Short mmCIF file of C-alpha atoms (C1' of nucleotides) in Angstrom, two decimals:
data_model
loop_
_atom_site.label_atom_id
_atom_site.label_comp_id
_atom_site.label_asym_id
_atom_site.label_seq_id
_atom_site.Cartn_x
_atom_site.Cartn_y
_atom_site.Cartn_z
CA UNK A 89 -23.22 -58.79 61.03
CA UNK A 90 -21.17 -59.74 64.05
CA UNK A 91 -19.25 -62.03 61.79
CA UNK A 92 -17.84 -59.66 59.63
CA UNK A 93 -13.91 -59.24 59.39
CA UNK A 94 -12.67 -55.52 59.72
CA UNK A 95 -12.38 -54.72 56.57
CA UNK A 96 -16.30 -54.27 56.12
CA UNK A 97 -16.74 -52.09 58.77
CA UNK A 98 -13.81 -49.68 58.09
CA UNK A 99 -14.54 -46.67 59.54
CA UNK A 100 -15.00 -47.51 63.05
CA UNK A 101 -11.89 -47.47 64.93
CA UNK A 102 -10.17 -44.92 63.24
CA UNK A 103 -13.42 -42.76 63.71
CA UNK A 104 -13.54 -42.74 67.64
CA UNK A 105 -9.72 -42.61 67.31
CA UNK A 106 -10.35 -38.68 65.51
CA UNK A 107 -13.33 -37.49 67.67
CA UNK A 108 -10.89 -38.57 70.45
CA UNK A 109 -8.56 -36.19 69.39
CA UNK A 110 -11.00 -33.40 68.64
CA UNK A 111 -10.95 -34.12 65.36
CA UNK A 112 -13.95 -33.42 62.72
CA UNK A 113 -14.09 -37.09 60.88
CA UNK A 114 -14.36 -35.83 57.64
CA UNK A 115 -14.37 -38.31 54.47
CA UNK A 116 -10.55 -36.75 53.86
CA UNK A 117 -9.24 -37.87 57.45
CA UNK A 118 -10.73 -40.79 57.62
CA UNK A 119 -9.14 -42.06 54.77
CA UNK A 120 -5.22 -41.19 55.72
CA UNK A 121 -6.28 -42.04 59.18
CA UNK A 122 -7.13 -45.17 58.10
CA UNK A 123 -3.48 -45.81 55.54
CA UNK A 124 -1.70 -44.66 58.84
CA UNK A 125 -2.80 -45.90 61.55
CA UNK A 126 -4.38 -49.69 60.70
CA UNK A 127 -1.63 -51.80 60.04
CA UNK A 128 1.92 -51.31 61.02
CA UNK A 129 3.51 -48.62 61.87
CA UNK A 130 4.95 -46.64 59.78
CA UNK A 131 7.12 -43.57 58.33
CA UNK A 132 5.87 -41.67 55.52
CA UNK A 133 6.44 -38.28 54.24
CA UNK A 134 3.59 -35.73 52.60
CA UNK A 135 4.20 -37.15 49.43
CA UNK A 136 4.30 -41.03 49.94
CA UNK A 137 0.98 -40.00 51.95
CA UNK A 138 -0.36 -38.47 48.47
CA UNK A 139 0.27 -41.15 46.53
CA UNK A 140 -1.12 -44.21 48.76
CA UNK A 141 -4.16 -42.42 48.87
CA UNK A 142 -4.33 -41.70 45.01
CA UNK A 143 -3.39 -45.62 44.75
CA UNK A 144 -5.92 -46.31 46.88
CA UNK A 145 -8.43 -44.31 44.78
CA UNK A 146 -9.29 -41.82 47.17
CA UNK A 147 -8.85 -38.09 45.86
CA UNK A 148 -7.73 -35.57 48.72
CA UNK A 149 -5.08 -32.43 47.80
CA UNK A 150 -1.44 -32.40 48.54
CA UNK A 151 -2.42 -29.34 50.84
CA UNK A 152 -4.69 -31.37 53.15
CA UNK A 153 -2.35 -34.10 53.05
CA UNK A 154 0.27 -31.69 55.24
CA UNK A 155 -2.98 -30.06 57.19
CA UNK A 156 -3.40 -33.78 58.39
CA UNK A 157 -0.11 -34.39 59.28
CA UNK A 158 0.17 -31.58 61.26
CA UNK A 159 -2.95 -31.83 62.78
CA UNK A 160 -2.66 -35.42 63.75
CA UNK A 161 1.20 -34.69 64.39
CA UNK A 162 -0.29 -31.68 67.23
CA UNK A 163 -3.16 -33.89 68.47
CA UNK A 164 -0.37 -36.34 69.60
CA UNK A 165 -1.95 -39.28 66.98
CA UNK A 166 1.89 -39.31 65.39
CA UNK A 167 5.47 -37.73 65.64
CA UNK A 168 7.85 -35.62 63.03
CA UNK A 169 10.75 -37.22 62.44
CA UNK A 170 13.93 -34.39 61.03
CA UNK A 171 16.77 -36.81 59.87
CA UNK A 172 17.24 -34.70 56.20
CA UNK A 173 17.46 -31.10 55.35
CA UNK A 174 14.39 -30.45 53.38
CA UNK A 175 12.51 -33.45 54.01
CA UNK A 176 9.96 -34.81 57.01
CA UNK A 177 9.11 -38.01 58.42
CA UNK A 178 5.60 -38.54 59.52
CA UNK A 179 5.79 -41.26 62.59
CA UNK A 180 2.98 -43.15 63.49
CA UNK A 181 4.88 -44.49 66.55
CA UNK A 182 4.63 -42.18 69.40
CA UNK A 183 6.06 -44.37 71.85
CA UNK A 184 9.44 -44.63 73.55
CA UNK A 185 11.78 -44.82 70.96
CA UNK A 186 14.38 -44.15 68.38
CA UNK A 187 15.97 -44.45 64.76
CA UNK A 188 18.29 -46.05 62.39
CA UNK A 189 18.29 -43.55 59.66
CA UNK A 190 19.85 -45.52 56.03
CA UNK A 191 21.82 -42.77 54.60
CA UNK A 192 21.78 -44.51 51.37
CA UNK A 193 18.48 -44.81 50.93
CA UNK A 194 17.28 -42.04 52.90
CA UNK A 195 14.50 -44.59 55.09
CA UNK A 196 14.28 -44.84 58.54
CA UNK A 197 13.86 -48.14 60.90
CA UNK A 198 12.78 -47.91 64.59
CA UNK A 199 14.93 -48.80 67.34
CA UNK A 200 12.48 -50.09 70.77
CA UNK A 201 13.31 -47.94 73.29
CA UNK A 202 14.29 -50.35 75.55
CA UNK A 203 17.51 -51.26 73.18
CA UNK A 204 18.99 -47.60 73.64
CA UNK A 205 19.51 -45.95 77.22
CA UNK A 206 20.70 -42.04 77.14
CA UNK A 207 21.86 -41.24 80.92
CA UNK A 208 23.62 -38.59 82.43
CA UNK A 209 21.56 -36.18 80.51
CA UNK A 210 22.19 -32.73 81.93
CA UNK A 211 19.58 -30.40 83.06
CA UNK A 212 17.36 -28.24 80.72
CA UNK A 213 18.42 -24.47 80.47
CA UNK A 214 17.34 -22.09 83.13
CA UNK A 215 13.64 -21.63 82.72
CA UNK A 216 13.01 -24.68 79.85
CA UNK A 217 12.21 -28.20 79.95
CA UNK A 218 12.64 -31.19 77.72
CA UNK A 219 9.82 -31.90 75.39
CA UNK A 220 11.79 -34.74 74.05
CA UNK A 221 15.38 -36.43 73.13
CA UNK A 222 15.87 -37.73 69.79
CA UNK A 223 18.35 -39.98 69.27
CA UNK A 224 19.36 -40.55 65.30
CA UNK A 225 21.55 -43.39 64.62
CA UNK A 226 23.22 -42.53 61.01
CA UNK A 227 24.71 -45.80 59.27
CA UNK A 228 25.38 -46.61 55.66
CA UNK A 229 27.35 -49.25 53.31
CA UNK B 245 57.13 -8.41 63.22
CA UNK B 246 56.92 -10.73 65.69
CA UNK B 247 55.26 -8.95 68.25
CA UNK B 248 52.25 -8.76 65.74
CA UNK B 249 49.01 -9.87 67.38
CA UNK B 250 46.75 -12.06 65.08
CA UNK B 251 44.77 -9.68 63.66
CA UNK B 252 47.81 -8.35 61.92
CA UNK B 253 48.74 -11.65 60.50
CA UNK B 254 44.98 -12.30 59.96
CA UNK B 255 45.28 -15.45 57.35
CA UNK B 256 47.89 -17.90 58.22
CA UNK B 257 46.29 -20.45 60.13
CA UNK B 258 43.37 -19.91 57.96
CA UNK B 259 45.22 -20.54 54.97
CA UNK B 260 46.94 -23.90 56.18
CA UNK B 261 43.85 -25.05 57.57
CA UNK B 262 42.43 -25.23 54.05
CA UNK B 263 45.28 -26.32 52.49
CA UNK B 264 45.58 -29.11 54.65
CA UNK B 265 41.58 -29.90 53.72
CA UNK B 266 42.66 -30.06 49.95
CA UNK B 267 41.03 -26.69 49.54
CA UNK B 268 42.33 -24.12 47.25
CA UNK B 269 43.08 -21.21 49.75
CA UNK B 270 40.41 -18.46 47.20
CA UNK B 271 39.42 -15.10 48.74
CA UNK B 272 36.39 -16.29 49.48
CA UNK B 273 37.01 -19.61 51.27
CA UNK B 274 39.51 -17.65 53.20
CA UNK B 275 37.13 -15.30 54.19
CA UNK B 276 34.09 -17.20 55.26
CA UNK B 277 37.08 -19.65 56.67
CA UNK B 278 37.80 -16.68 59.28
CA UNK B 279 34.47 -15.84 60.14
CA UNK B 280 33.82 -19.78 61.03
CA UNK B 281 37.44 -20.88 62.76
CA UNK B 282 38.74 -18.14 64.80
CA UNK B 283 37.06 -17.81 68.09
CA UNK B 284 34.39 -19.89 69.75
CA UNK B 285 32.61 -22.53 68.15
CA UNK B 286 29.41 -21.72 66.28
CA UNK B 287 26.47 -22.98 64.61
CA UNK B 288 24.93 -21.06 61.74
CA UNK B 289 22.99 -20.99 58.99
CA UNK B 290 24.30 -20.39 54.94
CA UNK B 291 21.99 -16.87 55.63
CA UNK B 292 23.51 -15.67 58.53
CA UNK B 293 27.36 -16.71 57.00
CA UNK B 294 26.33 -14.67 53.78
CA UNK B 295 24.99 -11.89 56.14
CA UNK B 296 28.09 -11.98 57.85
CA UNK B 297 30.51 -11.97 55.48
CA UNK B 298 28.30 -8.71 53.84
CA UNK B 299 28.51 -7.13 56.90
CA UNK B 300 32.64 -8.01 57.05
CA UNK B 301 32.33 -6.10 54.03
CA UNK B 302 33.27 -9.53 51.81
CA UNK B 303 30.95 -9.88 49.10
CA UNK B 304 30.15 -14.00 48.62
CA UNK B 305 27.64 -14.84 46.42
CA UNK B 306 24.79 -17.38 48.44
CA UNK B 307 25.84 -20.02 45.88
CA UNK B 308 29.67 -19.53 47.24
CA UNK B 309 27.97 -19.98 50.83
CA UNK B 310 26.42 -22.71 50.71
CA UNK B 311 29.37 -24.52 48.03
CA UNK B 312 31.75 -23.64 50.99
CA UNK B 313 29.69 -24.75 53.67
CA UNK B 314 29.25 -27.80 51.82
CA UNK B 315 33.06 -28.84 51.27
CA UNK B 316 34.39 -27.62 54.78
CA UNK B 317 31.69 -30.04 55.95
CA UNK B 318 32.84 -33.06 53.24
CA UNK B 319 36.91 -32.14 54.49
CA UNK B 320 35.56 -32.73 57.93
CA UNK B 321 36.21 -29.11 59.13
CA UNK B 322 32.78 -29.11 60.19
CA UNK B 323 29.47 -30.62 60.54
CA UNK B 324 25.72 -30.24 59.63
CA UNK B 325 22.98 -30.38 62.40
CA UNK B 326 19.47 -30.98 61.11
CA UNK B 327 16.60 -30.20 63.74
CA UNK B 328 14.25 -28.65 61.79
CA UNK B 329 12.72 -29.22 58.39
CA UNK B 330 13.74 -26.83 55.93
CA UNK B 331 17.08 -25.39 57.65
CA UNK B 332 20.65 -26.64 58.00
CA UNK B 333 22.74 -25.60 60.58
CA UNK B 334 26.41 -26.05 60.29
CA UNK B 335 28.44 -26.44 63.34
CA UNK B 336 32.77 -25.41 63.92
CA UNK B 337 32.41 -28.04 66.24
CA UNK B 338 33.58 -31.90 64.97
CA UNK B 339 34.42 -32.50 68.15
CA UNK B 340 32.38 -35.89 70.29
CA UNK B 341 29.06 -33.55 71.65
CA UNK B 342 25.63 -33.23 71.09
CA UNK B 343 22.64 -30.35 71.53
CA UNK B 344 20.05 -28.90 72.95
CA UNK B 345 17.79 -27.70 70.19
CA UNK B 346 15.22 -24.46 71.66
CA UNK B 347 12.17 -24.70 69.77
CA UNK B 348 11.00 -21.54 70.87
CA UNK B 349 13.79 -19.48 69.40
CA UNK B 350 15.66 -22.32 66.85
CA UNK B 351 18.79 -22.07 68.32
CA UNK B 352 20.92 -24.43 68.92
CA UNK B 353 23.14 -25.18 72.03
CA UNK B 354 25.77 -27.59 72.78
CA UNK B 355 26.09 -30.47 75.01
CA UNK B 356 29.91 -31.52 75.63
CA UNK B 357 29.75 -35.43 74.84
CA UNK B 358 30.87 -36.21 78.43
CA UNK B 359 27.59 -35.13 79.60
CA UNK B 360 25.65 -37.34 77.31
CA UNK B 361 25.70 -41.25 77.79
CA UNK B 362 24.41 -43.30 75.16
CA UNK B 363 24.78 -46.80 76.19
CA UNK B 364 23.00 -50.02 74.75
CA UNK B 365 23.43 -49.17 71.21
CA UNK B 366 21.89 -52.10 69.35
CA UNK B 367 24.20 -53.81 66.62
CA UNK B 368 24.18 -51.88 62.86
CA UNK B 369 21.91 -53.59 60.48
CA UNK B 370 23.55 -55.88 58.43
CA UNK B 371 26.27 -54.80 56.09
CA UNK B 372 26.11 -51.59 57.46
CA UNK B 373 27.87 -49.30 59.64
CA UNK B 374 27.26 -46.59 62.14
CA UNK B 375 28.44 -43.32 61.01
CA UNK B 376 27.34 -41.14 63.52
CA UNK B 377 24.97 -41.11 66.57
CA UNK B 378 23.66 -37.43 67.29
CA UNK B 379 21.55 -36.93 70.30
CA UNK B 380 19.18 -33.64 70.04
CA UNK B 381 17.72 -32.47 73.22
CA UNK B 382 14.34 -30.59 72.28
CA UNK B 383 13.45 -28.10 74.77
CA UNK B 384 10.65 -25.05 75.42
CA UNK B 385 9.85 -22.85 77.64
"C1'" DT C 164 57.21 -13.38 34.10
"C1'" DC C 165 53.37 -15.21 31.97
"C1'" DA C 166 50.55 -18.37 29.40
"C1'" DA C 167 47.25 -21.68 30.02
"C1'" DC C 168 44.60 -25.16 32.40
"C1'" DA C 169 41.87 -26.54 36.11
"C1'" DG C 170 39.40 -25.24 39.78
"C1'" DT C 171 36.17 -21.35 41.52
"C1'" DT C 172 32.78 -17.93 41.73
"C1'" DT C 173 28.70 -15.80 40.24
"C1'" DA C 174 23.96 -14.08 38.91
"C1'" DG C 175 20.05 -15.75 37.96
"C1'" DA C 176 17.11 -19.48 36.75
"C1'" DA C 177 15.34 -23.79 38.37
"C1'" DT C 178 13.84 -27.05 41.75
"C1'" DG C 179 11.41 -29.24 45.49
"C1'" DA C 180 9.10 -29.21 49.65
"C1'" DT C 181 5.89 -26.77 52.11
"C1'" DT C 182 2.53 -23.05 53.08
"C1'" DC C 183 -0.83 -19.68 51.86
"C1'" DT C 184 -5.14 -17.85 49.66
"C1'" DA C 185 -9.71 -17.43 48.56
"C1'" DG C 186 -13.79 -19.59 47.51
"C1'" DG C 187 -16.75 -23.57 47.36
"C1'" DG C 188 -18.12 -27.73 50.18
"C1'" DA C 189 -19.17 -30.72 54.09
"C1'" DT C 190 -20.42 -31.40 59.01
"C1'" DG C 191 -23.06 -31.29 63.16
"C1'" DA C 192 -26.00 -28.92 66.56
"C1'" DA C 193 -30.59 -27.49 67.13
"C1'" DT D 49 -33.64 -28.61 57.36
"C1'" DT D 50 -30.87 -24.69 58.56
"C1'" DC D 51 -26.95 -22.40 59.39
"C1'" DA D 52 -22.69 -21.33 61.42
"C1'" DT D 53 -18.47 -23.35 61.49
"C1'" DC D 54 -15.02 -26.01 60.12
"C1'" DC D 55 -12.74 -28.22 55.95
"C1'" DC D 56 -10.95 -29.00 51.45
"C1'" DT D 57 -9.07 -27.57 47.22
"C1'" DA D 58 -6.46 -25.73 43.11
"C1'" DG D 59 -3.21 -22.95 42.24
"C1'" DA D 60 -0.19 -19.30 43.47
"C1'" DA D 61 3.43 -18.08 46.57
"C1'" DT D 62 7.41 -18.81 49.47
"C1'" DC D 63 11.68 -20.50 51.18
"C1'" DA D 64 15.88 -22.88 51.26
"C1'" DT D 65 18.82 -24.96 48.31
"C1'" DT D 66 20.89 -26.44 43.88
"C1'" DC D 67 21.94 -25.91 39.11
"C1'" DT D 68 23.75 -23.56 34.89
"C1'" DA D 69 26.72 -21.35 31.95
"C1'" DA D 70 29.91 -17.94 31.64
"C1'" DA D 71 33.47 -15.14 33.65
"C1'" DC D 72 37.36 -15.21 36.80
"C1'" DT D 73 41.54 -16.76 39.73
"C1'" DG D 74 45.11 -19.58 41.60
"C1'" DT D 75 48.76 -22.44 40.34
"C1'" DT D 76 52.14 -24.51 37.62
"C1'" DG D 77 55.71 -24.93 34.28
"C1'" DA D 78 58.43 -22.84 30.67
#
DNA sequence: TCAACAGTTTAGAATGATTCTAGGGATGAA
DNA sequence: TTCATCCCTAGAATCATTCTAAACTGTTGA
């Protein structure tokens, strides 16, 4: 079986990668784990989520769709992403970086880190400290 | 009547100010117009405007609110601030700054743009065009 | 001054994304 | 296998926002 290519043994990346995170690898998770995070990476919202995995033929609700998100999201496995009112981005890049947000078409396109350098940031308020700096390029037509 | 301080003469800048914004200078507009332009700078949601403009004693139906907001942000008088999913903050302020979002209460804090320095920008994609570049700070306790 | 049109406001319904609820199901330790 | 615990689900509920249709107001021209 050493020969085989990944797709017949599915599960066993994207297993460790849950347990890592404290995760229960249930038949649900395993399945968006594995549209998320084999492949590219990506930005998807609750509903594109729902769909893939109905394409795909697997059946989980629209609820457990968002409890993954969120749970993968706090478990550091992916990032939110607030460009719209009303609307969130699902990131599976968690590295150093930023975004080109299409106003037309409402999709989002990563910018490397290294190709955008915020300095002279001032200090945090008295008592807080910086979790993170987004930085949201808007462009359109 | 020249000795009049402002709050005697409480709508003519107000007044002008729409005017010049193409706006039709209503009871409303003028009203919510006051509450947003004279004094500081502010960021706030369409709930707190319409509980403002209650407590003022101005009755502005939500729909009016967020209508208002809407076209004082299209004439440019202000701007909307999206950190969170499912809330818009408008801001007085068109002015070249940025923020520091607080997670732990929502609110939102600004950062005068010479503080910020975003350097490195990578080109627009193709046929496009950068509208705006907004920097959000995320802090926490 | 006032009619009359176009632009505005409004209450309430509708929408869309997200969260909650309660009950049945799956998972993993022993 | 057992059982306690954690999960999943359908559907209801919630929240911010937008839409609708009808009533109202500001402005313009006679």
């Amino acid at each position: 079986m050493t020969e085989n290519p990944s797709h017949n043994r599915p599960y066993s990346g994207v297993i460790a990668r849950l347990k890592g995170a404290g995760l229960r690898p249930t038949r649900q998770r395993i399945a968006l784990a594995k549209l998320l995070f084999e492949g590219e990476n990506r930005h998807v919202t609750a509903e594109d989520l729902h769909g893939e995995a109905r394409a795909a033929g697997v059946s989980v609700s629209l609820a457990t769709i968002y409890n993954s998100l969120h749970q993968f999201t706090d478990a550091g496995l992916m990032r939110e992403v607030v460009v719209e009112a009303g609307r969130s981005y699902f990131d599976t890049n968690t590295g150093d970086h930023h975004h080109f947000f299409h106003e037309d078409t409402g999709s989002l396109e990563d910018i490397p880190g290294d190709q955008i350098n915020v300095s002279e940031l001032p200090a945090a308020p008295a008592g807080k400290s910086v979790q993170r700096v987004d930085v949201i390029v808007r462009v359109s037509a």
